[in-house]
Amino acid sequence: MKTKIERLDSIAEEITDYLSPLTIKEVRQSMKGKLFLSSFLLGIVACLIPSIYFASTNNQVQGKDAFFIFSVILFSGVGVVFPFMAFASLHEDRLNSTYELMGITKLNSHQLVWGKWQSSMVQVSLFISSVMPFLTYSYFMKGISFISILAIVIIAFVFAQAANLFGILAGSLSHLKKNRMILYLLFVFVGVGFLCVAGGIGLAHEASRGSINQFLDHFWKLKEIFWITLFIVSMTIAFEWFLFELAAGQLAPVTSNRSSRCRYALTLVYILFIAFAWVMLDYLTARALGRSYGYSSSLWLARSFSAMFAFVFVFVFTLSLFILGETDELSPLQHKKYLNSSGFLSRIWKTLYMSGRSSGYLFLLSMLVLFQFLFLITDLNIFDQWAKRESILFYFFNAVFFISFIYLINNLSIVKKLTAPFRRIATIVILVLFVAGPLMFFWFDNPTGKSFNVFNPICFTEYGRDKKLRHYYSLVNAIAAVLLCIRCIFHIIRAKREIQTIRKFDAGERGASQ
Amino acid sequence: MGDLIVVDNLTRMFGSFTAIKDVSFSFDSGSIFGFIGPNGAGKTTTMRILSTLDIATTGDAFINGYSVIDEPDKVRSMIGFMPDYYGAPKNMTIKDYLDFFARAYLLKGEKRRKSVEYVIDFMDMKKIQDKHVVTLSKGMKQRLCLGRALIHDPKILILDEPAAGLDPRARIELRELLKILAERGKAILISSHILTELSELCDSCAIIEQGKILSHGNVNEIQESLQLNNKSLPVISLSLLEPNEDILIHLNEIPFVEQVEEITKGKKFKLKVNGNKNQIPQILKNLIDSGYLVMEFKLEGQNLEDLFLNITKGEVQ
């Protein structure tokens, strides 16, 4: 006869059958490990010390100060500690071959990343719940609103999702032990960890000044709130999916196509962006009673479009960096699938989503051209900030340029040889030297007198007018285009030869059997 | 019906370096197949391709009829792989470790619990099931890794150097476990440097060097074919009950004895026989008829170590 506890235990055991095996493993390991316990306790102790201080000097103004300090602790945990734990866990699994052994079970790479991410989010949830009483305490100290606290907790949770995915992505990239610290230092001091903590602290500072309340008051009154919220939520999910696919692609077995799903994610981002642009235009055109220039009064919208361009640009740039690591040599399985595909459209589709650098750049450039075309037919350049300037085509000039540059770097054998172990990092350095360098030069030689912002297409338009920069851009684009064409022609010839060989072989076999 | 494992002209190139070239062999369920070769010969590369962890440049391998290239997912559910190196995960007990892999093979509820219990029992780890994996000895870790490979009851076990670094007792225990598994119908592909053990264990084997299979088939068949090709004379070891100083002259007078080597004065000898195997019993008859008290009279055969040394040249890539 089972006791109540035993029955409860067996029910809990049954429930775990429906969870990811990796989540169970990771949670079990972290709960038994010292790293989670020590960071958890450290978080509590770090919150306790200022709490005791604030309790001893009871003052109404101190509510917002306490809130700010607790928020700093919260964002440090979710931005640095837990992503590091996710990173270290995956890295260790790869070093001790546990990952390799998992790879030949029935778990696929997506389930592995999903499990890792779930388990790190369980740990983050526990950490947030340990800081929550202190945040609530700051509310009771007065000076900070409940909405501000709630907003910061939600933001911390969303930040944690992305930061943990970045941690897993960094772990999936680190094949060697010596790369571990380099990757993590880059992650913390240059990358997401820093952005997450700095962004979180900035938001907490704004929240302690009551800015979040003011922003939300203004936000709820906006008539476009539904579409904005929908866009933010969908782009956040798309971005997380994109990171997820990148990490899963790195961990996928050698026999599989590691690229297609990352490219599907990017295609989704394009579709979302264009759909949102169309919806917003329709909505605003209706508001402006058919007068297209009427909606240009909405300055925040023009700004948000600039920010959105930057967002899409980050997607494209990230994917192009990952394409660097791909090889044009397909696995036998992928090769067979490609050669067995029939029909012109099917072959084009498979080429765009097939693994490999050439197909990758072809995909990115095709998408950018398509993107431009769709924007042209939406006539988006009627925003007053942009209307006086040249066509929207010009805004994409910078994105095409960056991709062309990365493609060129990848095709220069001397660069490949010199940078083989850290090609992605080296690419970023080369980009800074050869792209940011000339841009900085034009910044100092700035004819417009406006501030410089790499992600702002308007800014690029201004600089693009400068002939020297345009020539520089055009040269890089032209060389990349020629290289890409040569590679494509080479691939087509090789594929045709292979198909002919297979046909001859098939005919020979059939002849023999007949 | 064909063999359970068929390796068909596998070639794996890493750039211009050829790790394995046209490797072919096959074996069936219930048998233990030894994969022998010096370091860097291509054993691990072949095993990794069979385990779907790597891809072949050309050629294919079939597990129960499924191609490792075209249907890797189906192949994975049929194999249990034990790599030559694996680290122990931290903060995990033996039971948790096996439970995780059982879940990873999508075993649920009672089936999962029974699989874990079965493997723990079979591996004789019941008493230490709550011990952390990192604290286990090398022998126990190897045992656990074998248990992990068995958790989903695969038809085929691919074991890369499972006895490396084990003490004699652990080696004997591992050997016994493998024998039991083969008796239960598992096909086992095993690579090892400890050739004396493989010769006792394997039904058939392949000898690989510089990525090429030099010889493969039944161990006895390889031995016989080598002895046929071998120009050296058969050797007999002879021991008497008591030392006898006259025997040396007597042995040299026997017609088929080509050369006599005295190991212990008047007691132990090695005889090189010039003739076929049928003449060997006549030497024994001659000795007994002459009144010598023979304690041991044995034809020295070539063991797997001798075969390996005869076939391979000791070259590395």
PDB file of C-alpha atoms in Angstrom, chain A residues 193-393:
ATOM      1  CA  GLY A 193      25.323  40.298 -21.006  1.00  0.00           C
ATOM      2  CA  PHE A 194      26.516  43.870 -21.001  1.00  0.00           C
ATOM      3  CA  LEU A 195      23.556  45.117 -23.027  1.00  0.00           C
ATOM      4  CA  CYS A 196      21.129  43.237 -20.822  1.00  0.00           C
ATOM      5  CA  VAL A 197      22.573  44.542 -17.553  1.00  0.00           C
ATOM      6  CA  ALA A 198      23.111  48.083 -18.869  1.00  0.00           C
ATOM      7  CA  GLY A 199      19.672  48.180 -20.485  1.00  0.00           C
ATOM      8  CA  GLY A 200      18.040  46.738 -17.382  1.00  0.00           C
ATOM      9  CA  ILE A 201      19.763  49.204 -15.084  1.00  0.00           C
ATOM     10  CA  GLY A 202      18.794  52.069 -17.389  1.00  0.00           C
ATOM     11  CA  LEU A 203      15.177  50.948 -17.371  1.00  0.00           C
ATOM     12  CA  ALA A 204      15.217  50.489 -13.597  1.00  0.00           C
ATOM     13  CA  HIS A 205      16.590  54.029 -13.240  1.00  0.00           C
ATOM     14  CA  GLU A 206      13.815  55.352 -15.473  1.00  0.00           C
ATOM     15  CA  ALA A 207      11.252  53.328 -13.534  1.00  0.00           C
ATOM     16  CA  SER A 208      12.491  54.713 -10.203  1.00  0.00           C
ATOM     17  CA  ARG A 209      11.951  58.220 -11.639  1.00  0.00           C
ATOM     18  CA  GLY A 210       8.393  57.287 -12.592  1.00  0.00           C
ATOM     19  CA  SER A 211       9.067  57.397 -16.351  1.00  0.00           C
ATOM     20  CA  ILE A 212       7.550  53.960 -16.952  1.00  0.00           C
ATOM     21  CA  ASN A 213       4.228  55.156 -15.561  1.00  0.00           C
ATOM     22  CA  GLN A 214       4.326  58.221 -17.810  1.00  0.00           C
ATOM     23  CA  PHE A 215       5.268  56.108 -20.828  1.00  0.00           C
ATOM     24  CA  LEU A 216       2.496  53.601 -20.148  1.00  0.00           C
ATOM     25  CA  ASP A 217      -0.043  56.405 -19.672  1.00  0.00           C
ATOM     26  CA  HIS A 218       0.917  57.741 -23.079  1.00  0.00           C
ATOM     27  CA  PHE A 219       1.123  54.262 -24.603  1.00  0.00           C
ATOM     28  CA  TRP A 220      -2.390  53.151 -23.542  1.00  0.00           C
ATOM     29  CA  LYS A 221      -3.826  56.295 -25.133  1.00  0.00           C
ATOM     30  CA  LEU A 222      -2.296  55.501 -28.529  1.00  0.00           C
ATOM     31  CA  LYS A 223      -4.845  54.234 -31.038  1.00  0.00           C
ATOM     32  CA  GLU A 224      -2.232  52.076 -32.749  1.00  0.00           C
ATOM     33  CA  ILE A 225      -1.522  50.203 -29.503  1.00  0.00           C
ATOM     34  CA  PHE A 226      -2.862  46.887 -30.783  1.00  0.00           C
ATOM     35  CA  TRP A 227      -0.623  46.871 -33.842  1.00  0.00           C
ATOM     36  CA  ILE A 228       2.420  48.086 -31.960  1.00  0.00           C
ATOM     37  CA  THR A 229       1.975  45.472 -29.240  1.00  0.00           C
ATOM     38  CA  LEU A 230       1.394  42.785 -31.839  1.00  0.00           C
ATOM     39  CA  PHE A 231       4.502  43.820 -33.709  1.00  0.00           C
ATOM     40  CA  ILE A 232       6.718  43.973 -30.605  1.00  0.00           C
ATOM     41  CA  VAL A 233       5.495  40.584 -29.371  1.00  0.00           C
ATOM     42  CA  SER A 234       5.788  38.891 -32.764  1.00  0.00           C
ATOM     43  CA  MET A 235       9.229  40.357 -33.482  1.00  0.00           C
ATOM     44  CA  THR A 236      10.451  39.298 -30.019  1.00  0.00           C
ATOM     45  CA  ILE A 237       9.203  35.759 -30.583  1.00  0.00           C
ATOM     46  CA  ALA A 238      10.702  35.755 -34.096  1.00  0.00           C
ATOM     47  CA  PHE A 239      14.030  36.960 -32.721  1.00  0.00           C
ATOM     48  CA  GLU A 240      14.060  34.266 -30.048  1.00  0.00           C
ATOM     49  CA  TRP A 241      13.107  31.651 -32.629  1.00  0.00           C
ATOM     50  CA  PHE A 242      15.908  32.897 -34.844  1.00  0.00           C
ATOM     51  CA  LEU A 243      18.480  32.524 -32.020  1.00  0.00           C
ATOM     52  CA  PHE A 244      17.012  29.132 -31.184  1.00  0.00           C
ATOM     53  CA  GLU A 245      17.402  27.956 -34.787  1.00  0.00           C
ATOM     54  CA  LEU A 246      20.958  29.284 -34.977  1.00  0.00           C
ATOM     55  CA  ALA A 247      21.948  27.310 -31.857  1.00  0.00           C
ATOM     56  CA  ALA A 248      20.093  24.179 -33.023  1.00  0.00           C
ATOM     57  CA  GLY A 249      21.744  24.491 -36.443  1.00  0.00           C
ATOM     58  CA  GLN A 250      25.172  24.470 -34.811  1.00  0.00           C
ATOM     59  CA  LEU A 251      24.319  21.361 -32.820  1.00  0.00           C
ATOM     60  CA  ALA A 252      22.549  19.428 -35.597  1.00  0.00           C
ATOM     61  CA  PRO A 253      24.141  16.187 -36.838  1.00  0.00           C
ATOM     62  CA  VAL A 254      26.453  16.343 -39.835  1.00  0.00           C
ATOM     63  CA  THR A 255      23.949  14.507 -42.016  1.00  0.00           C
ATOM     64  CA  SER A 256      21.277  17.208 -41.682  1.00  0.00           C
ATOM     65  CA  ASN A 257      20.716  20.558 -43.358  1.00  0.00           C
ATOM     66  CA  ARG A 258      21.819  22.980 -40.673  1.00  0.00           C
ATOM     67  CA  SER A 259      20.799  26.156 -42.457  1.00  0.00           C
ATOM     68  CA  SER A 260      17.262  25.951 -43.794  1.00  0.00           C
ATOM     69  CA  ARG A 261      15.485  26.547 -40.525  1.00  0.00           C
ATOM     70  CA  CYS A 262      17.586  29.625 -39.698  1.00  0.00           C
ATOM     71  CA  ARG A 263      16.671  30.959 -43.121  1.00  0.00           C
ATOM     72  CA  TYR A 264      13.007  30.149 -42.563  1.00  0.00           C
ATOM     73  CA  ALA A 265      13.208  32.194 -39.356  1.00  0.00           C
ATOM     74  CA  LEU A 266      14.672  35.140 -41.249  1.00  0.00           C
ATOM     75  CA  THR A 267      11.999  34.803 -43.935  1.00  0.00           C
ATOM     76  CA  LEU A 268       9.388  34.980 -41.181  1.00  0.00           C
ATOM     77  CA  VAL A 269      10.981  38.167 -39.853  1.00  0.00           C
ATOM     78  CA  TYR A 270      10.781  39.717 -43.320  1.00  0.00           C
ATOM     79  CA  ILE A 271       7.160  38.682 -43.702  1.00  0.00           C
ATOM     80  CA  LEU A 272       6.279  40.066 -40.259  1.00  0.00           C
ATOM     81  CA  PHE A 273       7.980  43.332 -40.973  1.00  0.00           C
ATOM     82  CA  ILE A 274       6.332  43.790 -44.355  1.00  0.00           C
ATOM     83  CA  ALA A 275       2.925  42.717 -43.031  1.00  0.00           C
ATOM     84  CA  PHE A 276       3.235  45.216 -40.195  1.00  0.00           C
ATOM     85  CA  ALA A 277       4.281  47.970 -42.588  1.00  0.00           C
ATOM     86  CA  TRP A 278       1.298  47.292 -44.811  1.00  0.00           C
ATOM     87  CA  VAL A 279      -1.134  47.134 -41.909  1.00  0.00           C
ATOM     88  CA  MET A 280       0.209  50.365 -40.455  1.00  0.00           C
ATOM     89  CA  LEU A 281       0.000  52.111 -43.806  1.00  0.00           C
ATOM     90  CA  ASP A 282      -3.572  50.997 -44.395  1.00  0.00           C
ATOM     91  CA  TYR A 283      -4.519  52.025 -40.888  1.00  0.00           C
ATOM     92  CA  LEU A 284      -2.839  55.390 -41.131  1.00  0.00           C
ATOM     93  CA  THR A 285      -4.081  56.051 -44.653  1.00  0.00           C
ATOM     94  CA  ALA A 286      -7.597  55.536 -43.375  1.00  0.00           C
ATOM     95  CA  ARG A 287      -6.864  57.951 -40.538  1.00  0.00           C
ATOM     96  CA  ALA A 288      -5.523  60.541 -42.902  1.00  0.00           C
ATOM     97  CA  LEU A 289      -8.658  60.255 -45.051  1.00  0.00           C
ATOM     98  CA  GLY A 290      -6.737  59.305 -48.107  1.00  0.00           C
ATOM     99  CA  ARG A 291      -4.180  62.072 -47.870  1.00  0.00           C
ATOM    100  CA  SER A 292      -0.986  60.101 -47.783  1.00  0.00           C
ATOM    101  CA  TYR A 293       1.201  62.851 -46.365  1.00  0.00           C
ATOM    102  CA  GLY A 294      -1.178  63.244 -43.434  1.00  0.00           C
ATOM    103  CA  TYR A 295       0.216  60.422 -41.418  1.00  0.00           C
ATOM    104  CA  SER A 296       3.715  61.746 -41.589  1.00  0.00           C
ATOM    105  CA  SER A 297       2.781  63.855 -38.590  1.00  0.00           C
ATOM    106  CA  SER A 298       3.252  60.718 -36.544  1.00  0.00           C
ATOM    107  CA  LEU A 299       6.944  61.211 -35.919  1.00  0.00           C
ATOM    108  CA  TRP A 300       7.241  58.285 -33.526  1.00  0.00           C
ATOM    109  CA  LEU A 301       6.122  56.022 -36.354  1.00  0.00           C
ATOM    110  CA  ALA A 302       8.860  57.246 -38.669  1.00  0.00           C
ATOM    111  CA  ARG A 303      11.350  56.698 -35.865  1.00  0.00           C
ATOM    112  CA  SER A 304      10.024  53.257 -35.105  1.00  0.00           C
ATOM    113  CA  PHE A 305      10.396  52.307 -38.756  1.00  0.00           C
ATOM    114  CA  SER A 306      14.036  53.356 -38.592  1.00  0.00           C
ATOM    115  CA  ALA A 307      14.492  51.207 -35.505  1.00  0.00           C
ATOM    116  CA  MET A 308      12.731  48.322 -37.237  1.00  0.00           C
ATOM    117  CA  PHE A 309      15.060  48.568 -40.211  1.00  0.00           C
ATOM    118  CA  ALA A 310      17.927  48.296 -37.756  1.00  0.00           C
ATOM    119  CA  PHE A 311      16.272  45.263 -36.163  1.00  0.00           C
ATOM    120  CA  VAL A 312      15.955  43.453 -39.494  1.00  0.00           C
ATOM    121  CA  PHE A 313      19.483  44.475 -40.315  1.00  0.00           C
ATOM    122  CA  VAL A 314      20.710  42.783 -37.096  1.00  0.00           C
ATOM    123  CA  PHE A 315      18.952  39.563 -38.194  1.00  0.00           C
ATOM    124  CA  VAL A 316      20.543  39.691 -41.631  1.00  0.00           C
ATOM    125  CA  PHE A 317      23.956  40.533 -40.231  1.00  0.00           C
ATOM    126  CA  THR A 318      23.841  37.757 -37.605  1.00  0.00           C
ATOM    127  CA  LEU A 319      22.788  35.150 -40.152  1.00  0.00           C
ATOM    128  CA  SER A 320      25.481  36.251 -42.583  1.00  0.00           C
ATOM    129  CA  LEU A 321      28.088  35.766 -39.833  1.00  0.00           C
ATOM    130  CA  PHE A 322      26.831  32.247 -39.256  1.00  0.00           C
ATOM    131  CA  ILE A 323      26.896  31.504 -42.956  1.00  0.00           C
ATOM    132  CA  LEU A 324      30.676  32.008 -42.667  1.00  0.00           C
ATOM    133  CA  GLY A 325      30.943  28.754 -40.759  1.00  0.00           C
ATOM    134  CA  GLU A 326      29.104  26.735 -43.385  1.00  0.00           C
ATOM    135  CA  THR A 327      30.724  24.621 -46.014  1.00  0.00           C
ATOM    136  CA  ASP A 328      29.607  24.395 -49.622  1.00  0.00           C
ATOM    137  CA  GLU A 329      30.259  20.664 -49.490  1.00  0.00           C
ATOM    138  CA  LEU A 330      26.941  18.996 -48.736  1.00  0.00           C
ATOM    139  CA  SER A 331      26.544  15.853 -46.684  1.00  0.00           C
ATOM    140  CA  PRO A 332      25.814  12.785 -48.894  1.00  0.00           C
ATOM    141  CA  LEU A 333      22.188  12.790 -47.707  1.00  0.00           C
ATOM    142  CA  GLN A 334      21.670  16.490 -48.538  1.00  0.00           C
ATOM    143  CA  HIS A 335      23.467  16.025 -51.809  1.00  0.00           C
ATOM    144  CA  LYS A 336      21.179  13.154 -52.806  1.00  0.00           C
ATOM    145  CA  LYS A 337      18.079  15.140 -51.822  1.00  0.00           C
ATOM    146  CA  TYR A 338      19.218  18.132 -53.842  1.00  0.00           C
ATOM    147  CA  LEU A 339      20.004  16.121 -56.945  1.00  0.00           C
ATOM    148  CA  ASN A 340      16.741  14.186 -56.664  1.00  0.00           C
ATOM    149  CA  SER A 341      14.661  17.380 -56.606  1.00  0.00           C
ATOM    150  CA  SER A 342      12.798  17.879 -59.856  1.00  0.00           C
ATOM    151  CA  GLY A 343      11.426  21.017 -61.423  1.00  0.00           C
ATOM    152  CA  PHE A 344      12.914  24.450 -61.861  1.00  0.00           C
ATOM    153  CA  LEU A 345      11.074  26.137 -58.963  1.00  0.00           C
ATOM    154  CA  SER A 346      11.789  23.289 -56.592  1.00  0.00           C
ATOM    155  CA  ARG A 347      15.505  23.487 -57.470  1.00  0.00           C
ATOM    156  CA  ILE A 348      15.529  27.266 -56.891  1.00  0.00           C
ATOM    157  CA  TRP A 349      13.747  26.841 -53.560  1.00  0.00           C
ATOM    158  CA  LYS A 350      16.177  24.124 -52.453  1.00  0.00           C
ATOM    159  CA  THR A 351      19.152  26.197 -53.572  1.00  0.00           C
ATOM    160  CA  LEU A 352      18.039  29.162 -51.480  1.00  0.00           C
ATOM    161  CA  TYR A 353      17.531  27.084 -48.344  1.00  0.00           C
ATOM    162  CA  MET A 354      20.396  24.627 -48.872  1.00  0.00           C
ATOM    163  CA  SER A 355      23.451  24.635 -46.551  1.00  0.00           C
ATOM    164  CA  GLY A 356      26.509  26.436 -47.814  1.00  0.00           C
ATOM    165  CA  ARG A 357      28.020  29.869 -48.118  1.00  0.00           C
ATOM    166  CA  SER A 358      27.122  30.479 -51.762  1.00  0.00           C
ATOM    167  CA  SER A 359      23.490  29.507 -51.339  1.00  0.00           C
ATOM    168  CA  GLY A 360      23.440  31.512 -48.071  1.00  0.00           C
ATOM    169  CA  TYR A 361      24.524  34.737 -49.688  1.00  0.00           C
ATOM    170  CA  LEU A 362      22.260  34.103 -52.625  1.00  0.00           C
ATOM    171  CA  PHE A 363      19.416  33.713 -50.132  1.00  0.00           C
ATOM    172  CA  LEU A 364      20.265  36.912 -48.250  1.00  0.00           C
ATOM    173  CA  LEU A 365      20.620  38.990 -51.389  1.00  0.00           C
ATOM    174  CA  SER A 366      17.440  37.551 -52.928  1.00  0.00           C
ATOM    175  CA  MET A 367      15.533  38.328 -49.757  1.00  0.00           C
ATOM    176  CA  LEU A 368      16.854  41.875 -49.651  1.00  0.00           C
ATOM    177  CA  VAL A 369      15.873  42.478 -53.261  1.00  0.00           C
ATOM    178  CA  LEU A 370      12.423  41.018 -52.596  1.00  0.00           C
ATOM    179  CA  PHE A 371      12.147  43.092 -49.461  1.00  0.00           C
ATOM    180  CA  GLN A 372      12.993  46.256 -51.390  1.00  0.00           C
ATOM    181  CA  PHE A 373      10.439  45.394 -54.052  1.00  0.00           C
ATOM    182  CA  LEU A 374       7.677  44.874 -51.513  1.00  0.00           C
ATOM    183  CA  PHE A 375       8.523  48.148 -49.835  1.00  0.00           C
ATOM    184  CA  LEU A 376       8.523  49.930 -53.138  1.00  0.00           C
ATOM    185  CA  ILE A 377       4.991  48.760 -53.873  1.00  0.00           C
ATOM    186  CA  THR A 378       3.890  49.890 -50.403  1.00  0.00           C
ATOM    187  CA  ASP A 379       5.248  53.326 -51.302  1.00  0.00           C
ATOM    188  CA  LEU A 380       6.705  53.646 -47.851  1.00  0.00           C
ATOM    189  CA  ASN A 381       8.983  56.530 -48.734  1.00  0.00           C
ATOM    190  CA  ILE A 382       6.124  58.956 -48.335  1.00  0.00           C
ATOM    191  CA  PHE A 383       7.070  59.617 -44.723  1.00  0.00           C
ATOM    192  CA  ASP A 384       7.994  63.204 -44.535  1.00  0.00           C
ATOM    193  CA  GLN A 385      11.472  62.466 -43.252  1.00  0.00           C
ATOM    194  CA  TRP A 386      12.119  60.193 -46.170  1.00  0.00           C
ATOM    195  CA  ALA A 387       9.890  61.630 -48.889  1.00  0.00           C
ATOM    196  CA  LYS A 388      12.339  64.312 -49.899  1.00  0.00           C
ATOM    197  CA  ARG A 389      15.088  61.826 -50.251  1.00  0.00           C
ATOM    198  CA  GLU A 390      15.784  59.155 -52.770  1.00  0.00           C
ATOM    199  CA  SER A 391      13.994  55.857 -53.261  1.00  0.00           C
ATOM    200  CA  ILE A 392      13.695  53.272 -50.492  1.00  0.00           C
ATOM    201  CA  LEU A 393      16.025  51.179 -52.626  1.00  0.00           C
TER     202      LEU A 393
END
